[in-house]
Amino acid sequence: MERRVGIIGAGTSGLLACKYLVEKGFQPVVFEAEDGVGGLWRHTTESTKLQNSRETYKFSDFPWDSSVKEEHPSNFQVLQYLDSYAKKFGILSYIRFNSKVIDIDYVGEVTEEITQFWDLWGGTGKPFGSKGKWYLQVQDTKTLSTEVCEVEFVVLCIGKYSGLPKMPEFPTGEGPEVFKGQVMHSMEFSSMANEEAAELIKSKRVTVVGSMKSAYDIAAECASANGRKKPCTMVQRTAHWFLPDFNIWGINLAFLYFNRFSELLIHKPGESFFFSLVATLFSPLRWAISKFVELNLRWRMPLDKFGMVPNHSFLKEFSSCQIGGMLPENFYDKVEKGSIIIKRSQDFIKFCKEGLIIDGESKPLETDLVIFATGFKGDQKLRYIFKSPIFQNLIPSTVPLYRQIIHARIPQVAIIGFAEGMSNLLSFELRCKWLASFLDGNIELPSVREMEKEAKIWEDSMKLYGGSNYWKSCITNCNIWYNDQICKDMGCNPRRKKGPFAELFLPYGPNDYVDLPTK
């Protein structure tokens, strides 16, 4: 029986999937469109830094180099770290660089009717052994020639925040075509070499449209380059909570949101009546902690002064992975000094020759360059890598995945990295360990019906706290609970601390899963 595995993407999840599959005796092939590892980290602005601390963003078996002293390493240091990891574990020899997978096509007895009558995943419940195979159409990004590669199993590690930018649509005569300046998406700007990007924004009036981390990073970079003479204008509809650091009134945020006690306050998917009762009884404390954080942030940053107090609670944004992340250094100092101007748009924007008209104002916002930091179409990117409409139709905007890895109706495919948390690298590592154990025949999947039921329970749980903000898979407020399920599947103890006090109150991180035993 052949066990050929194709991994698409050599970002963090692709490197992890390759490492743990090799440890199980597989010989995977990693297809990477770029000429190096790192994924999204290869396309960031010069000033971008790691959002997490280096101690919470690391591989469980590979510490940062002792020369890295910064709490939040630069993008260059992160790339070096990922490259060193790939070299340390011999992953590079399994990667085909400059190889872009255009689409994947399942060849086997699969129709929409057949998938609806499956009792077991793929008809067998096994990752290998069925008659079906995946054909990967691979393009050489240098010669543009294509070939078809055949594998029995595909691991999709394609990421959500690259490749397919989300741009607003404009009526004819109100879009970029009438503007005399330049318009681009943040993806294009971040992909530029540092010198090229610096030259582009130099001495220009730049307008950044967006309200998340990339918008703030680009605005801060433009402000540093041009100062008050050519201020950068940020246009955003929704304000989000940002963090100047991880300390809240002297308490590290991890003690409020990343330990087992914090998860006792949250209704978790599939929990017992006892845990549900505890979460209900402690709901006032849950609300109080959120307000405690909000008061600190409003005290430390001039959010009220500049109309930047979010309409949503910190808990709601945290639960839906909508927290803006770490604020760029000295951001509000730049706002105070006038090198960044914030404009809130409640209605709409449209282009004119001189720049942008915001909310129907009579006077346009004159600008030379407009950068849309408006996100990516991650669901569509995932959907259209499948050639067959049968599988495309199974990928909604929030993908229902068993263990956040397996789609119950798509055979011989795993998806790593679609569900998000506040410690993605650790979550990706545990998922890849689970996947390697499953592919090696050590984990048995439940029936398709049970898998879909489990995925629905998790989706409903995410919606409970995300509310109207819910639009993507986010497991951040029950990350430890999720890791527990992964550990139990692999036959290891989910309790990783020494002693009941530490287990309940100390934050969980990569060090707790070092040398995690698997089946």
XYZ file of C-alpha atoms in Angstrom:
519
model
C 0.000 0.000 0.000
C 1.447 3.350 -1.065
C 1.402 6.178 1.484
C 2.477 9.159 -0.594
C 1.682 12.463 1.133
C 1.760 15.896 -0.447
C 2.036 18.946 1.808
C 1.100 22.276 0.260
C 2.943 25.209 1.826
C 6.215 25.563 3.738
C 5.079 28.025 6.371
C 5.018 27.082 10.043
C 2.293 24.443 9.703
C 3.886 22.940 6.582
C 7.266 22.604 8.308
C 5.625 20.965 11.325
C 3.566 18.561 9.228
C 6.666 17.485 7.335
C 8.773 17.000 10.479
C 6.272 14.798 12.288
C 5.395 12.762 9.205
C 9.068 12.039 8.608
C 9.363 10.906 12.228
C 6.604 8.365 11.513
C 8.498 6.987 8.516
C 6.739 8.882 5.724
C 8.536 10.513 2.793
C 6.327 13.566 2.174
C 6.778 16.108 -0.592
C 6.275 19.758 0.366
C 5.232 22.058 -2.463
C 6.194 25.682 -1.841
C 5.554 28.510 -4.308
C 8.326 30.709 -2.880
C 12.078 30.083 -2.930
C 12.317 29.738 0.852
C 10.410 28.713 3.958
C 8.361 30.988 6.197
C 5.059 31.544 4.415
C 3.463 34.812 5.502
C 6.623 35.863 7.352
C 8.281 36.365 3.971
C 5.763 39.109 3.171
C 5.644 41.599 6.009
C 6.528 45.242 6.353
C 9.990 46.144 7.628
C 8.709 47.166 11.066
C 6.589 44.048 11.682
C 7.414 42.206 14.887
C 6.193 39.013 16.481
C 2.874 39.563 18.270
C 3.453 36.897 20.902
C 6.462 36.834 23.173
C 9.250 34.604 21.911
C 8.635 32.216 24.851
C 5.047 31.590 23.770
C 5.867 31.478 20.050
C 8.330 28.656 19.671
C 8.523 25.005 18.715
C 8.325 22.759 21.749
C 11.630 21.058 20.883
C 13.556 23.974 19.392
C 14.386 27.048 21.514
C 15.240 30.456 20.134
C 18.906 31.179 19.610
C 20.510 32.772 22.663
C 21.459 35.795 20.560
C 17.770 36.781 20.279
C 17.136 38.951 23.341
C 14.040 40.833 22.194
C 10.727 39.926 23.795
C 9.072 40.409 20.385
C 11.582 39.446 17.666
C 11.551 41.150 14.279
C 10.188 39.520 11.146
C 13.763 38.865 10.006
C 14.558 37.073 13.273
C 11.391 34.964 12.966
C 12.381 33.946 9.435
C 15.839 32.994 10.670
C 14.259 30.932 13.434
C 11.990 29.054 11.002
C 14.864 28.464 8.587
C 17.069 27.145 11.402
C 14.269 24.790 12.450
C 13.945 23.441 8.908
C 17.706 22.851 8.703
C 17.965 21.325 12.185
C 15.404 18.615 11.416
C 16.358 18.027 7.778
C 13.088 19.344 6.400
C 14.596 21.271 3.475
C 15.372 18.086 1.538
C 11.645 17.316 1.352
C 10.652 20.717 -0.059
C 10.169 21.526 -3.721
C 10.632 25.288 -3.859
C 9.196 27.487 -6.632
C 6.413 24.915 -7.027
C 2.951 26.430 -6.869
C -0.021 24.076 -6.566
C -2.716 25.474 -8.866
C -5.424 23.031 -7.813
C -5.999 19.537 -6.485
C -8.362 17.016 -8.086
C -9.676 13.829 -6.501
C -9.799 10.875 -8.858
C -12.038 8.137 -7.487
C -15.640 7.149 -6.985
C -16.969 10.338 -5.414
C -20.196 12.117 -6.221
C -22.303 14.448 -4.122
C -24.755 11.612 -3.523
C -22.041 9.168 -2.457
C -20.524 11.577 0.075
C -23.949 12.049 1.675
C -24.275 8.316 2.344
C -20.827 7.750 3.825
C -20.929 6.212 7.278
C -17.146 6.353 7.629
C -14.807 9.073 6.376
C -14.039 8.467 2.702
C -16.033 5.256 2.920
C -13.365 3.455 4.962
C -12.498 5.800 7.830
C -8.813 5.339 6.934
C -6.324 7.836 5.461
C -4.990 5.246 3.004
C -6.241 2.130 1.315
C -9.115 3.483 -0.759
C -9.055 3.529 -4.553
C -9.067 7.313 -4.732
C -6.012 9.507 -5.318
C -5.316 13.215 -5.454
C -3.804 14.773 -8.573
C -1.952 18.006 -7.874
C -1.444 20.445 -10.733
C 1.921 22.039 -9.958
C 3.393 25.059 -11.715
C 7.085 25.914 -11.761
C 7.028 29.618 -10.827
C 10.206 30.301 -12.812
C 9.518 28.504 -16.106
C 5.685 28.517 -15.757
C 5.647 24.900 -16.916
C 3.134 22.584 -15.210
C 3.065 18.953 -14.204
C 0.643 16.660 -12.401
C 1.786 14.925 -9.211
C -0.107 11.989 -7.743
C -0.467 11.401 -3.988
C -2.738 9.410 -1.703
C -3.098 12.107 0.944
C -2.942 15.917 0.897
C -2.126 18.235 3.807
C -3.257 21.797 3.079
C -1.056 24.337 4.886
C -1.880 27.273 2.644
C -2.724 29.892 5.285
C -5.583 32.371 5.379
C -3.813 35.714 5.122
C -2.092 35.646 1.766
C -2.676 35.000 -1.893
C -6.216 36.276 -2.388
C -6.664 39.878 -1.178
C -10.049 41.282 -0.246
C -10.760 44.579 -1.990
C -13.939 46.644 -1.704
C -16.092 46.918 -4.815
C -17.017 50.319 -6.230
C -19.696 51.396 -8.705
C -18.468 52.486 -12.123
C -17.013 55.973 -11.933
C -16.373 55.794 -8.188
C -13.474 53.339 -8.089
C -9.678 53.565 -8.461
C -9.977 54.144 -12.211
C -10.925 57.803 -11.633
C -8.065 58.451 -9.206
C -4.881 60.044 -10.516
C -2.726 58.454 -7.814
C -1.744 54.878 -7.062
C -3.867 52.181 -5.394
C -2.704 48.830 -3.994
C -3.499 46.184 -1.405
C -1.358 45.693 1.691
C -0.313 42.298 0.283
C 1.411 44.027 -2.624
C 3.056 46.589 -0.349
C 4.279 43.963 2.127
C 5.733 41.859 -0.682
C 8.064 44.667 -1.751
C 11.699 44.732 -0.754
C 12.244 47.095 2.168
C 14.135 49.628 0.040
C 11.461 49.584 -2.659
C 8.655 50.075 -0.127
C 10.521 52.932 1.551
C 10.991 54.654 -1.798
C 7.318 54.213 -2.686
C 5.994 56.023 0.402
C 8.735 58.635 0.625
C 7.365 62.210 0.553
C 3.877 60.992 -0.363
C 0.487 61.603 1.197
C -0.523 58.049 2.025
C -4.003 56.886 2.994
C -4.391 53.474 4.607
C -7.872 51.945 4.594
C -8.327 49.297 7.282
C -8.540 48.734 11.011
C -6.465 45.659 11.833
C -2.791 45.040 12.506
C -1.442 45.445 8.961
C -3.153 48.852 8.632
C -1.532 50.066 11.849
C 1.900 48.754 10.858
C 1.797 50.428 7.454
C 0.507 53.710 8.886
C 3.271 53.739 11.502
C 5.876 53.040 8.842
C 4.603 55.882 6.643
C 4.531 58.251 9.628
C 8.132 57.407 10.496
C 9.172 58.086 6.903
C 7.311 61.361 6.306
C 6.411 62.899 9.675
C 3.992 65.820 9.950
C 4.879 67.268 6.556
C 3.153 64.412 4.750
C 0.945 62.782 7.402
C -0.507 59.340 6.859
C -4.300 59.152 7.089
C -5.968 56.025 8.433
C -9.563 55.480 7.327
C -11.404 52.832 9.297
C -14.981 51.837 9.961
C -14.506 49.703 13.075
C -12.213 50.298 16.026
C -10.574 47.246 17.588
C -8.832 46.603 20.873
C -5.043 46.753 20.620
C -2.469 45.981 23.287
C 0.583 48.164 24.034
C 2.029 45.087 25.791
C 0.786 42.032 27.679
C 0.688 43.618 31.141
C -2.685 44.702 32.544
C -2.299 46.680 35.790
C 0.892 44.671 36.427
C -0.725 41.302 35.642
C 0.405 39.393 32.586
C -2.545 38.809 30.258
C -1.705 35.099 30.197
C -2.865 34.787 33.821
C -6.244 36.219 32.825
C -6.869 34.284 29.612
C -4.395 31.426 29.089
C -4.759 29.132 32.097
C -7.301 26.527 33.089
C -8.992 28.816 35.581
C -9.800 31.323 32.837
C -11.384 28.534 30.801
C -13.569 27.547 33.754
C -15.374 30.860 33.155
C -16.180 29.921 29.560
C -18.781 27.495 28.225
C -16.717 24.948 26.320
C -17.805 22.635 23.490
C -18.945 19.239 24.737
C -18.488 20.102 28.401
C -20.256 18.285 31.235
C -23.153 19.729 33.217
C -20.742 20.533 36.082
C -18.441 22.653 33.896
C -21.449 24.339 32.287
C -22.812 25.234 35.725
C -19.429 26.619 36.857
C -19.178 28.789 33.714
C -22.684 30.139 34.312
C -22.036 30.908 37.980
C -18.755 32.644 37.172
C -20.157 34.756 34.311
C -20.002 37.973 36.423
C -16.275 37.378 36.962
C -15.837 36.784 33.241
C -17.505 40.146 32.541
C -15.455 41.879 35.262
C -12.136 40.651 33.854
C -13.075 41.993 30.422
C -13.949 45.402 31.896
C -10.756 45.308 33.970
C -8.722 44.953 30.764
C -10.732 47.606 28.919
C -10.258 50.171 31.709
C -6.516 49.596 31.653
C -6.298 50.043 27.898
C -8.401 53.224 27.975
C -6.206 54.577 30.774
C -2.937 53.815 28.987
C -3.935 54.957 25.502
C -5.895 58.044 24.352
C -8.707 55.973 22.859
C -11.488 58.301 24.013
C -9.675 61.390 22.732
C -9.393 60.051 19.199
C -12.701 58.172 19.067
C -11.007 54.787 19.069
C -12.953 53.041 21.810
C -14.346 49.849 20.240
C -18.076 49.174 20.296
C -17.408 45.552 21.245
C -16.177 44.244 24.579
C -12.637 42.956 24.908
C -14.033 39.474 25.609
C -16.111 39.477 22.437
C -13.186 40.489 20.262
C -10.840 38.111 22.046
C -13.306 35.243 21.552
C -13.573 35.910 17.819
C -9.834 36.476 17.208
C -10.554 40.115 16.356
C -8.103 41.647 18.838
C -5.866 43.915 16.794
C -2.732 42.569 18.443
C 0.284 44.520 19.599
C 0.160 48.228 18.845
C 3.155 49.523 16.843
C 5.711 51.236 19.036
C 4.869 54.900 19.808
C 1.751 54.719 17.618
C -0.330 57.211 19.575
C 2.678 59.503 19.970
C 2.613 59.760 16.189
C -1.119 60.483 16.300
C -0.590 63.182 18.951
C 2.160 64.810 16.872
C 0.059 64.787 13.696
C 2.084 62.362 11.573
C -0.901 59.964 11.678
C -4.448 61.245 11.192
C -7.345 58.922 12.043
C -10.642 59.298 10.210
C -13.641 57.116 11.022
C -15.893 56.176 8.109
C -19.353 55.089 9.188
C -20.935 54.888 5.771
C -18.808 54.579 2.624
C -15.847 55.846 0.660
C -15.449 56.492 -3.035
C -12.673 57.737 -5.277
C -12.388 61.011 -7.101
C -9.518 62.439 -9.118
C -7.811 64.041 -6.113
C -8.276 61.163 -3.663
C -11.140 59.819 -1.542
C -14.564 61.141 -0.602
C -15.505 59.818 2.823
C -19.124 59.521 3.999
C -20.310 61.902 1.307
C -18.186 64.849 2.486
C -18.022 67.707 -0.003
C -14.262 68.108 0.301
C -12.160 65.141 -0.830
C -9.292 63.698 1.175
C -6.398 64.531 -1.102
C -3.812 61.784 -1.315
C -1.126 60.313 -3.548
C -1.242 56.664 -2.568
C -4.082 54.527 -1.191
C -3.261 51.196 0.468
C -6.165 48.883 1.275
C -5.346 46.809 4.352
C -8.726 45.116 4.100
C -7.817 41.499 4.669
C -7.912 38.345 2.588
C -10.442 35.889 1.210
C -9.112 32.923 3.142
C -12.245 30.829 2.679
C -12.202 31.332 -1.093
C -8.507 30.532 -1.263
C -9.211 27.220 0.428
C -12.377 26.567 -1.570
C -10.878 27.045 -5.012
C -7.791 24.952 -4.515
C -10.244 22.081 -5.033
C -10.897 21.563 -8.721
C -14.198 19.758 -8.234
C -17.352 21.804 -7.519
C -18.434 18.957 -5.218
C -15.674 19.794 -2.762
C -15.821 23.536 -3.407
C -19.425 23.523 -2.195
C -18.334 21.888 1.068
C -16.171 24.901 2.024
C -18.310 27.701 3.534
C -16.839 30.838 5.080
C -16.397 28.988 8.384
C -15.118 25.533 7.586
C -16.566 22.768 9.827
C -13.588 20.592 10.723
C -13.338 17.647 13.088
C -10.551 18.443 15.572
C -10.036 21.570 13.412
C -8.183 19.276 10.980
C -10.484 16.905 9.046
C -13.531 17.695 6.893
C -15.996 14.836 7.279
C -17.002 14.845 3.586
C -13.619 15.420 1.908
C -11.536 12.231 1.833
C -7.776 11.928 2.290
C -7.255 15.625 3.072
C -6.186 17.427 6.240
C -6.323 21.178 6.733
C -3.835 22.708 9.161
C -4.014 26.359 10.147
C -7.566 27.354 9.306
C -8.788 27.575 12.903
C -7.076 30.342 14.851
C -6.020 31.026 18.404
C -3.743 33.361 20.309
C -0.884 30.843 20.235
C -1.055 29.496 16.713
C 2.369 27.884 16.533
C 1.657 25.612 19.508
C -1.791 24.706 18.156
C -0.330 23.916 14.731
C 2.320 21.707 16.310
C -0.201 19.674 18.286
C -2.430 19.289 15.227
C 0.504 18.060 13.162
C 1.421 15.533 15.872
C -2.207 14.359 15.874
C -2.211 14.127 12.073
C 1.032 12.126 11.966
C -0.371 9.716 14.541
C -3.607 9.387 12.560
C -1.828 8.766 9.254
C 0.279 6.125 10.967
C -2.890 4.262 11.914
C -2.913 5.058 15.624
C -6.069 7.185 15.825
C -9.485 5.956 14.760
C -11.990 8.459 13.444
C -15.620 8.319 14.566
C -18.434 8.051 12.037
C -19.093 10.894 9.613
C -22.245 11.751 11.549
C -20.301 11.987 14.822
C -17.557 14.073 13.215
C -20.091 16.541 11.856
C -21.869 16.664 15.198
C -18.586 17.413 16.965
C -17.683 20.129 14.436
C -21.136 21.714 14.887
C -20.736 21.750 18.682
C -17.461 23.621 18.328
C -18.943 26.057 15.817
C -21.882 26.820 18.108
C -19.477 27.372 21.006
C -17.416 29.844 18.974
C -20.563 31.706 17.959
C -21.705 31.931 21.590
C -19.002 34.418 22.537
C -18.064 35.815 19.123
C -21.655 36.838 18.387
C -21.925 39.240 15.466
C -18.126 39.262 15.250
C -18.071 35.563 14.442
C -16.963 34.961 10.878
C -14.001 32.603 11.174
C -12.950 29.591 13.219
C -11.483 30.906 16.476
C -10.719 28.639 19.436
C -8.721 31.140 21.461
C -10.868 31.181 24.611
C -10.830 27.378 24.960
C -7.404 26.576 23.556
C -6.351 24.383 26.507
C -9.643 22.485 26.318
C -8.936 21.873 22.622
C -5.387 20.721 23.341
C -6.809 18.301 25.910
C -8.890 16.587 23.209
C -5.821 16.274 20.991
C -3.785 14.781 23.852
C -6.492 12.278 24.751
C -6.749 11.129 21.114
C -3.004 10.485 21.116
C -3.189 8.555 24.371
C -1.266 10.969 26.572
C -2.141 12.826 29.755
C -3.603 16.288 28.989
C -2.641 17.532 32.453
C 0.858 18.910 31.851
C 1.619 20.822 35.059
C 3.107 19.703 38.358
C 0.544 20.037 41.113
C -3.106 21.175 41.214
C -2.340 24.871 41.865
C 0.013 25.109 38.880
C -2.453 23.147 36.754
C -5.253 25.575 37.513
C -3.564 28.969 37.603
C -0.296 28.916 35.628
C -0.504 29.783 31.914
C -0.052 27.016 29.385
C 2.577 27.294 26.653
C 4.982 25.336 24.419
C 7.156 24.193 27.332
C 4.221 22.194 28.706
C 4.143 19.973 25.623
C 7.840 19.163 25.291
C 8.400 15.461 24.501
C 4.670 14.865 24.298
C 4.267 11.069 23.996
C 2.128 9.800 21.144
C 0.731 6.425 20.179
